[in-house]
CSV table of C-alpha atoms in Angstrom, one decimal:
chain,number,residue,atom,x,y,z
A,1,UNK,CA,8.9,-14.9,8.3
A,2,UNK,CA,8.9,-11.5,6.5
A,3,UNK,CA,7.1,-8.5,7.9
A,4,UNK,CA,4.7,-8.3,5.0
A,5,UNK,CA,3.0,-11.0,2.9
A,6,UNK,CA,2.1,-8.5,0.2
A,7,UNK,CA,3.3,-5.0,-0.5
A,8,UNK,CA,1.6,-3.0,-3.2
A,9,UNK,CA,2.8,0.1,-5.1
A,10,UNK,CA,0.3,2.3,-6.9
A,11,UNK,CA,-1.8,5.4,-7.2
A,12,UNK,CA,-3.0,6.8,-3.9
A,13,UNK,CA,-6.3,8.3,-5.0
A,14,UNK,CA,-9.1,9.4,-2.7
A,15,UNK,CA,-12.5,8.5,-4.2
A,16,UNK,CA,-15.0,11.3,-3.5
A,17,UNK,CA,-18.6,10.5,-4.2
A,18,UNK,CA,-21.8,12.5,-4.3
A,19,UNK,CA,-25.3,12.0,-5.7
A,20,UNK,CA,-26.5,14.3,-8.5
A,21,UNK,CA,-29.1,14.5,-11.2
A,22,UNK,CA,-28.6,14.7,-15.0
A,23,UNK,CA,-29.2,18.5,-15.0
A,24,UNK,CA,-26.3,19.0,-12.6
A,25,UNK,CA,-24.0,16.9,-15.0
A,26,UNK,CA,-25.1,19.1,-17.9
A,27,UNK,CA,-24.6,22.3,-15.9
A,28,UNK,CA,-21.1,21.3,-14.9
A,29,UNK,CA,-20.3,19.8,-18.4
A,30,UNK,CA,-19.6,16.4,-16.9
A,31,UNK,CA,-19.8,13.5,-19.4
A,32,UNK,CA,-22.0,10.9,-18.0
A,33,UNK,CA,-20.9,7.3,-17.3
A,34,UNK,CA,-17.2,7.6,-18.3
A,35,UNK,CA,-13.9,8.4,-16.6
A,36,UNK,CA,-12.1,11.6,-17.6
A,37,UNK,CA,-8.7,12.9,-16.5
A,38,UNK,CA,-8.9,16.5,-15.4
A,39,UNK,CA,-6.4,19.2,-14.5
A,40,UNK,CA,-6.0,20.9,-11.1
A,41,UNK,CA,-8.2,23.9,-11.7
A,42,UNK,CA,-11.1,21.7,-13.0
A,43,UNK,CA,-10.6,19.3,-10.1
A,44,UNK,CA,-10.8,22.1,-7.5
A,45,UNK,CA,-14.0,23.4,-9.1
A,46,UNK,CA,-15.7,20.0,-9.2
A,47,UNK,CA,-14.6,19.2,-5.7
A,48,UNK,CA,-16.1,22.4,-4.4
A,49,UNK,CA,-19.4,21.6,-6.2
A,50,UNK,CA,-19.9,18.3,-4.4
A,51,UNK,CA,-22.7,18.4,-1.8
A,52,UNK,CA,-22.9,15.7,0.9
A,53,UNK,CA,-19.7,14.1,-0.4
A,54,UNK,CA,-18.4,10.8,0.9
A,55,UNK,CA,-14.7,9.8,0.8
A,56,UNK,CA,-12.9,6.5,0.5
A,57,UNK,CA,-9.3,5.5,0.0
A,58,UNK,CA,-9.1,4.2,-3.6
A,59,UNK,CA,-6.7,3.3,-6.3
A,60,UNK,CA,-6.4,-0.1,-8.0
A,61,UNK,CA,-3.7,-1.7,-5.9
A,62,UNK,CA,-5.0,-0.1,-2.7
A,63,UNK,CA,-8.3,-1.8,-3.5
A,64,UNK,CA,-6.5,-5.1,-3.8
A,65,UNK,CA,-4.7,-4.6,-0.5
A,66,UNK,CA,-8.1,-3.9,1.1
A,67,UNK,CA,-9.2,-7.3,-0.2
A,68,UNK,CA,-6.1,-9.0,1.2
A,69,UNK,CA,-6.6,-7.2,4.5
A,70,UNK,CA,-10.2,-8.6,4.5
A,71,UNK,CA,-8.5,-12.0,4.2
A,72,UNK,CA,-6.2,-11.4,7.1
A,73,UNK,CA,-2.8,-10.9,5.3
A,74,UNK,CA,-0.1,-8.6,6.5
A,75,UNK,CA,0.1,-5.8,3.9
A,76,UNK,CA,1.8,-2.5,3.1
A,77,UNK,CA,1.3,0.2,0.5
A,78,UNK,CA,3.9,2.4,-1.2
A,79,UNK,CA,2.3,5.6,-2.6
A,80,UNK,CA,2.5,9.3,-2.6
A,81,UNK,CA,0.0,11.8,-0.9
A,82,UNK,CA,0.3,15.4,0.0
A,83,UNK,CA,0.2,16.6,3.6
A,84,UNK,CA,-3.3,18.0,3.1
A,85,UNK,CA,-6.7,17.0,4.4
A,86,UNK,CA,-7.2,14.4,1.7
A,87,UNK,CA,-3.7,13.0,2.1
A,88,UNK,CA,-4.0,12.6,5.8
A,89,UNK,CA,-7.4,11.0,5.3
A,90,UNK,CA,-6.0,8.6,2.8
A,91,UNK,CA,-3.1,7.4,4.9
A,92,UNK,CA,-5.3,7.2,8.0
A,93,UNK,CA,-7.9,5.1,6.1
A,94,UNK,CA,-5.3,2.6,4.9
A,95,UNK,CA,-3.9,2.3,8.4
A,96,UNK,CA,-7.3,1.7,9.9
A,97,UNK,CA,-7.9,-1.0,7.3
A,98,UNK,CA,-4.8,-2.8,8.5
A,99,UNK,CA,-2.4,-1.8,5.7
A,100,UNK,CA,0.8,0.0,6.6
A,101,UNK,CA,1.2,3.2,4.6
A,102,UNK,CA,5.0,3.4,4.5
A,103,UNK,CA,5.3,6.9,3.0
A,104,UNK,CA,4.6,9.9,5.2
A,105,UNK,CA,2.4,12.6,3.5
A,106,UNK,CA,4.6,15.1,1.7
A,107,UNK,CA,4.7,18.6,3.0
A,108,UNK,CA,5.7,21.8,1.1
A,109,UNK,CA,4.9,23.0,-2.4
A,110,UNK,CA,4.1,19.7,-4.0
A,111,UNK,CA,0.9,18.9,-6.0
A,112,UNK,CA,-2.3,18.2,-4.0
A,113,UNK,CA,-3.4,14.6,-3.1
A,114,UNK,CA,-4.9,12.8,-6.1
A,115,UNK,CA,-8.7,12.4,-6.1
A,116,UNK,CA,-11.4,10.9,-8.3
A,117,UNK,CA,-14.6,12.9,-8.1
A,118,UNK,CA,-17.5,10.4,-8.8
A,119,UNK,CA,-20.9,11.8,-9.5
A,120,UNK,CA,-23.6,9.1,-9.1
A,121,UNK,CA,-26.8,9.8,-11.0
A,122,UNK,CA,-30.2,8.3,-10.1
A,123,UNK,CA,-29.9,5.5,-12.7
A,124,UNK,CA,-26.7,4.3,-11.0
A,125,UNK,CA,-24.3,5.6,-13.7
A,126,UNK,CA,-20.9,6.8,-12.3
A,127,UNK,CA,-19.3,9.8,-14.0
A,128,UNK,CA,-15.7,9.9,-12.8
A,129,UNK,CA,-13.4,12.9,-13.0
A,130,UNK,CA,-9.9,12.0,-11.9
A,131,UNK,CA,-7.1,14.4,-11.0
A,132,UNK,CA,-3.8,12.5,-10.7
A,133,UNK,CA,-2.0,15.1,-8.7
A,134,UNK,CA,0.9,14.1,-6.5
A,135,UNK,CA,0.3,10.3,-6.9
A,136,UNK,CA,1.6,10.3,-10.4
A,137,UNK,CA,4.9,11.8,-9.3
A,138,UNK,CA,6.0,8.7,-7.3
A,139,UNK,CA,9.6,7.7,-8.0
A,140,UNK,CA,12.4,5.5,-6.8
A,141,UNK,CA,13.1,7.8,-3.8
A,142,UNK,CA,9.6,7.0,-2.6
A,143,UNK,CA,10.4,3.2,-2.3
A,144,UNK,CA,11.6,2.4,1.2
A,145,UNK,CA,14.1,-0.4,0.8
A,146,UNK,CA,13.0,-2.1,4.1
A,147,UNK,CA,9.4,-2.4,2.9
A,148,UNK,CA,10.3,-3.9,-0.4
A,149,UNK,CA,12.9,-6.3,1.2
A,150,UNK,CA,10.4,-7.3,3.8
A,151,UNK,CA,7.7,-8.4,1.2
A,152,UNK,CA,7.0,-12.0,0.3
A,153,UNK,CA,5.2,-10.7,-2.7
A,154,UNK,CA,5.3,-7.2,-4.4
A,155,UNK,CA,2.3,-6.1,-6.6
A,156,UNK,CA,2.8,-3.3,-9.0
A,157,UNK,CA,0.1,-1.1,-10.6
A,158,UNK,CA,0.5,-0.6,-14.3
A,159,UNK,CA,-1.2,2.8,-14.3
A,160,UNK,CA,2.0,4.2,-12.8
A,161,UNK,CA,4.1,3.2,-15.8
A,162,UNK,CA,3.4,6.4,-17.8
A,163,UNK,CA,6.3,8.3,-16.3
A,164,UNK,CA,10.0,7.5,-16.3
A,165,UNK,CA,10.3,7.8,-12.5
A,166,UNK,CA,7.4,5.5,-12.1
A,167,UNK,CA,9.2,2.9,-14.2
A,168,UNK,CA,12.3,3.4,-12.0
A,169,UNK,CA,10.3,3.0,-8.9
A,170,UNK,CA,8.9,-0.3,-10.2
A,171,UNK,CA,12.4,-1.6,-11.0
A,172,UNK,CA,13.8,-0.6,-7.6
A,173,UNK,CA,10.9,-2.3,-5.8
A,174,UNK,CA,11.0,-5.5,-7.8
A,175,UNK,CA,14.8,-5.9,-7.6
A,176,UNK,CA,14.9,-5.2,-3.8
A,177,UNK,CA,12.1,-7.7,-3.2
A,178,UNK,CA,13.6,-10.4,-5.4
A,179,UNK,CA,17.1,-9.9,-4.0
A,180,UNK,CA,15.6,-10.7,-0.6
A,181,UNK,CA,13.9,-13.8,-1.8
A,182,UNK,CA,10.5,-12.5,-2.6
A,183,UNK,CA,8.4,-12.5,-5.8
A,184,UNK,CA,7.4,-9.4,-7.8
A,185,UNK,CA,4.6,-9.0,-10.4
A,186,UNK,CA,2.3,-6.5,-12.0
A,187,UNK,CA,-1.3,-5.9,-12.9
A,188,UNK,CA,-1.1,-4.5,-16.4
A,189,UNK,CA,-4.0,-2.2,-15.7
A,190,UNK,CA,-4.5,-0.4,-19.1
A,191,UNK,CA,-3.9,-1.5,-22.7
A,192,UNK,CA,-3.5,2.1,-23.7
A,193,UNK,CA,-0.6,2.5,-21.3
A,194,UNK,CA,0.9,-0.7,-22.9
A,195,UNK,CA,0.6,0.9,-26.3
A,196,UNK,CA,2.5,3.9,-25.2
A,197,UNK,CA,5.3,2.0,-23.5
A,198,UNK,CA,5.2,-1.5,-25.0
A,199,UNK,CA,9.0,-2.0,-25.2
A,200,UNK,CA,9.5,-1.0,-21.6
A,201,UNK,CA,6.6,-3.1,-20.4
A,202,UNK,CA,8.1,-6.2,-22.0
A,203,UNK,CA,11.5,-5.5,-20.7
A,204,UNK,CA,10.1,-5.1,-17.2
A,205,UNK,CA,8.2,-8.4,-17.4
A,206,UNK,CA,11.0,-10.3,-18.9
A,207,UNK,CA,13.9,-9.1,-16.7
A,208,UNK,CA,12.3,-8.0,-13.4
A,209,UNK,CA,9.1,-9.9,-12.7
A,210,UNK,CA,7.9,-13.3,-11.6
A,211,UNK,CA,4.2,-13.0,-12.5
A,212,UNK,CA,1.8,-10.8,-14.6
A,213,UNK,CA,-1.9,-10.4,-14.3
A,214,UNK,CA,-4.0,-8.8,-17.1
A,215,UNK,CA,-7.3,-9.1,-18.9
A,216,UNK,CA,-7.7,-10.3,-22.5
A,217,UNK,CA,-7.2,-6.8,-24.1
A,218,UNK,CA,-4.1,-6.1,-22.0
A,219,UNK,CA,-2.5,-9.4,-22.8
A,220,UNK,CA,-3.1,-9.0,-26.5
A,221,UNK,CA,-1.8,-5.4,-26.4
A,222,UNK,CA,1.6,-6.6,-25.1
A,223,UNK,CA,2.4,-8.2,-28.5
A,224,UNK,CA,-0.1,-6.4,-30.7
A,225,UNK,CA,-1.8,-9.7,-31.2
A,226,UNK,CA,-5.4,-10.2,-32.2
A,227,UNK,CA,-5.3,-13.8,-31.2
A,228,UNK,CA,-5.3,-14.3,-27.4
A,229,UNK,CA,-3.8,-17.8,-27.6
A,230,UNK,CA,-0.8,-16.5,-29.5
A,231,UNK,CA,-0.4,-13.6,-27.1
A,232,UNK,CA,-0.5,-16.0,-24.1
A,233,UNK,CA,2.2,-18.2,-25.5
A,234,UNK,CA,4.4,-15.2,-26.1
A,235,UNK,CA,4.0,-13.8,-22.6
A,236,UNK,CA,4.6,-17.3,-21.1
A,237,UNK,CA,7.9,-17.4,-22.9
A,238,UNK,CA,9.2,-14.3,-20.9
A,239,UNK,CA,7.4,-14.8,-17.6
A,240,UNK,CA,7.0,-17.8,-15.3
A,241,UNK,CA,3.4,-17.1,-14.3
A,242,UNK,CA,0.8,-15.5,-16.5
A,243,UNK,CA,-2.8,-14.9,-15.4
A,244,UNK,CA,-5.4,-13.7,-17.9
A,245,UNK,CA,-8.9,-12.8,-16.9
A,246,UNK,CA,-11.5,-13.1,-19.7
A,247,UNK,CA,-14.7,-11.7,-18.1
A,248,UNK,CA,-17.5,-14.2,-18.5
A,249,UNK,CA,-15.2,-16.6,-20.3
A,250,UNK,CA,-13.3,-17.3,-17.1
A,251,UNK,CA,-9.6,-17.2,-16.3
A,252,UNK,CA,-6.5,-18.8,-17.9
A,253,UNK,CA,-3.3,-19.4,-15.9
A,254,UNK,CA,0.0,-20.4,-17.5
A,255,UNK,CA,2.7,-21.6,-15.1
A,256,UNK,CA,5.9,-23.5,-15.7
A,257,UNK,CA,4.6,-25.0,-18.9
A,258,UNK,CA,1.2,-26.0,-17.4
A,259,UNK,CA,-2.1,-24.4,-18.1
A,260,UNK,CA,-5.2,-24.1,-16.0
A,261,UNK,CA,-8.6,-22.8,-17.3
A,262,UNK,CA,-11.2,-21.9,-14.7
A,263,UNK,CA,-14.8,-21.0,-15.5
A,264,UNK,CA,-16.9,-18.4,-13.7
A,265,UNK,CA,-20.4,-18.2,-12.6
A,266,UNK,CA,-22.6,-16.1,-14.8
A,267,UNK,CA,-23.6,-13.0,-12.9
A,268,UNK,CA,-25.3,-9.7,-14.0
A,269,UNK,CA,-23.1,-7.2,-12.1
A,270,UNK,CA,-24.6,-4.5,-10.0
A,271,UNK,CA,-21.3,-2.6,-10.2
A,272,UNK,CA,-18.3,-4.0,-12.0
A,273,UNK,CA,-16.0,-1.5,-10.4
A,274,UNK,CA,-13.1,-3.3,-8.6
A,275,UNK,CA,-13.7,-6.7,-10.2
A,276,UNK,CA,-10.1,-6.9,-11.4
A,277,UNK,CA,-8.7,-5.5,-8.2
A,278,UNK,CA,-10.5,-8.1,-6.1
A,279,UNK,CA,-9.7,-11.0,-8.5
A,280,UNK,CA,-6.1,-10.0,-7.8
A,281,UNK,CA,-6.7,-10.0,-4.1
A,282,UNK,CA,-8.1,-13.6,-4.2
A,283,UNK,CA,-5.4,-14.8,-6.5
A,284,UNK,CA,-2.5,-13.3,-4.5
A,285,UNK,CA,-4.0,-14.7,-1.3
A,286,UNK,CA,-3.8,-18.1,-2.8
A,287,UNK,CA,-0.3,-17.5,-4.0
A,288,UNK,CA,0.8,-16.2,-0.7
A,289,UNK,CA,-0.6,-19.2,1.2
A,290,UNK,CA,0.8,-21.8,-1.1
A,291,UNK,CA,-2.3,-22.9,-3.0
A,292,UNK,CA,-2.1,-24.6,-6.5
A,293,UNK,CA,-2.9,-22.4,-9.5
A,294,UNK,CA,-6.4,-23.7,-10.0
A,295,UNK,CA,-7.3,-22.8,-6.4
A,296,UNK,CA,-5.6,-19.4,-6.7
A,297,UNK,CA,-7.7,-18.6,-9.8
A,298,UNK,CA,-10.9,-19.9,-8.1
A,299,UNK,CA,-10.2,-17.7,-5.1
A,300,UNK,CA,-9.8,-14.7,-7.4
A,301,UNK,CA,-13.1,-15.5,-9.1
A,302,UNK,CA,-14.9,-15.8,-5.8
A,303,UNK,CA,-13.5,-12.4,-4.6
A,304,UNK,CA,-14.4,-10.7,-7.9
A,305,UNK,CA,-17.9,-12.3,-7.7
A,306,UNK,CA,-18.5,-10.8,-4.3
A,307,UNK,CA,-17.6,-7.2,-5.3
A,308,UNK,CA,-19.7,-7.1,-8.5
A,309,UNK,CA,-22.8,-7.9,-6.4
A,310,UNK,CA,-22.8,-4.5,-4.8
A,311,UNK,CA,-21.8,-0.9,-5.4
A,312,UNK,CA,-18.2,-0.2,-4.5
A,313,UNK,CA,-14.7,-1.5,-5.3
A,314,UNK,CA,-14.1,-3.3,-2.0
A,315,UNK,CA,-15.6,-6.4,-0.3
A,316,UNK,CA,-18.7,-5.8,1.9
A,317,UNK,CA,-18.5,-9.3,3.4
A,318,UNK,CA,-15.8,-11.5,4.8
A,319,UNK,CA,-14.2,-13.4,1.9
A,320,UNK,CA,-12.8,-16.4,3.9
A,321,UNK,CA,-16.3,-17.8,4.6
A,322,UNK,CA,-17.0,-17.5,0.9
A,323,UNK,CA,-13.9,-19.4,0.1
A,324,UNK,CA,-14.9,-22.0,2.7
A,325,UNK,CA,-18.4,-22.3,1.1
A,326,UNK,CA,-16.7,-22.9,-2.2
A,327,UNK,CA,-14.5,-25.7,-0.8
A,328,UNK,CA,-11.3,-23.7,-1.3
A,329,UNK,CA,-10.2,-23.5,2.4
A,330,UNK,CA,-10.8,-25.8,5.4
């Protein structure tokens, strides 16, 4: 038995939240209801302006690992934080949640720890200002071989694919995991990132990975296809397991020449943040515990359904009882 059931590699971003009104957004020139990337000087100004701020360890793959920890799996995270207050907070928060943070915070003259400053207005809109900082500098030297080799499943975050050293880190992690008998896969994360690096994405999927998870826009972007069915066929030709989430239209899974389509319950979300991350958690839980593809997809849908019923990107309730209620576990 390997030390870890799932090891994730992704952005280590501290979510910093505060309440504000629209006049504050106007004063600080914050665009309401969208996510913007900001530079270091702007990030420091916004961070200093946040009264009564709350902090949480965030990032897409880290959110998925939190869901897997909720389900009781053994997990670890490969990521990069600075040895500053936010970096120490982040690594400590993951450890408290049951996920091993295998990279010690980096000391010295490196960039600060990444943070997303989230301003929540009275109408519930979230205005996000994200500074990528040190997290985006993750490279192959940050991948501990023992962590990748001790993973039954490795889960990569597509957002890190924008830099060459991020690509190298992905290849090293996937190869080390697979050479030791594990499986490696990716959440595509962003169709715009695919557009910038389409050839490298396809090479990674074809040559290094066992599974790929993406939404409809991301899957179509891989092959510049307007027709989802054509895009799914093409991805299935280069990857053994393809999972496509289609929002209210359900989930399609292509595996070994077979296809499973799973419907979803119609829900008006309170906060859709983290739906994809928790779908991945449910699906990977099923994959790790040997469930069939239909059950894996249904577990993903139940986990996503839980997180969109409340504010926040991580489960507020235990997921296993929800799986049990849905007839997915004994």
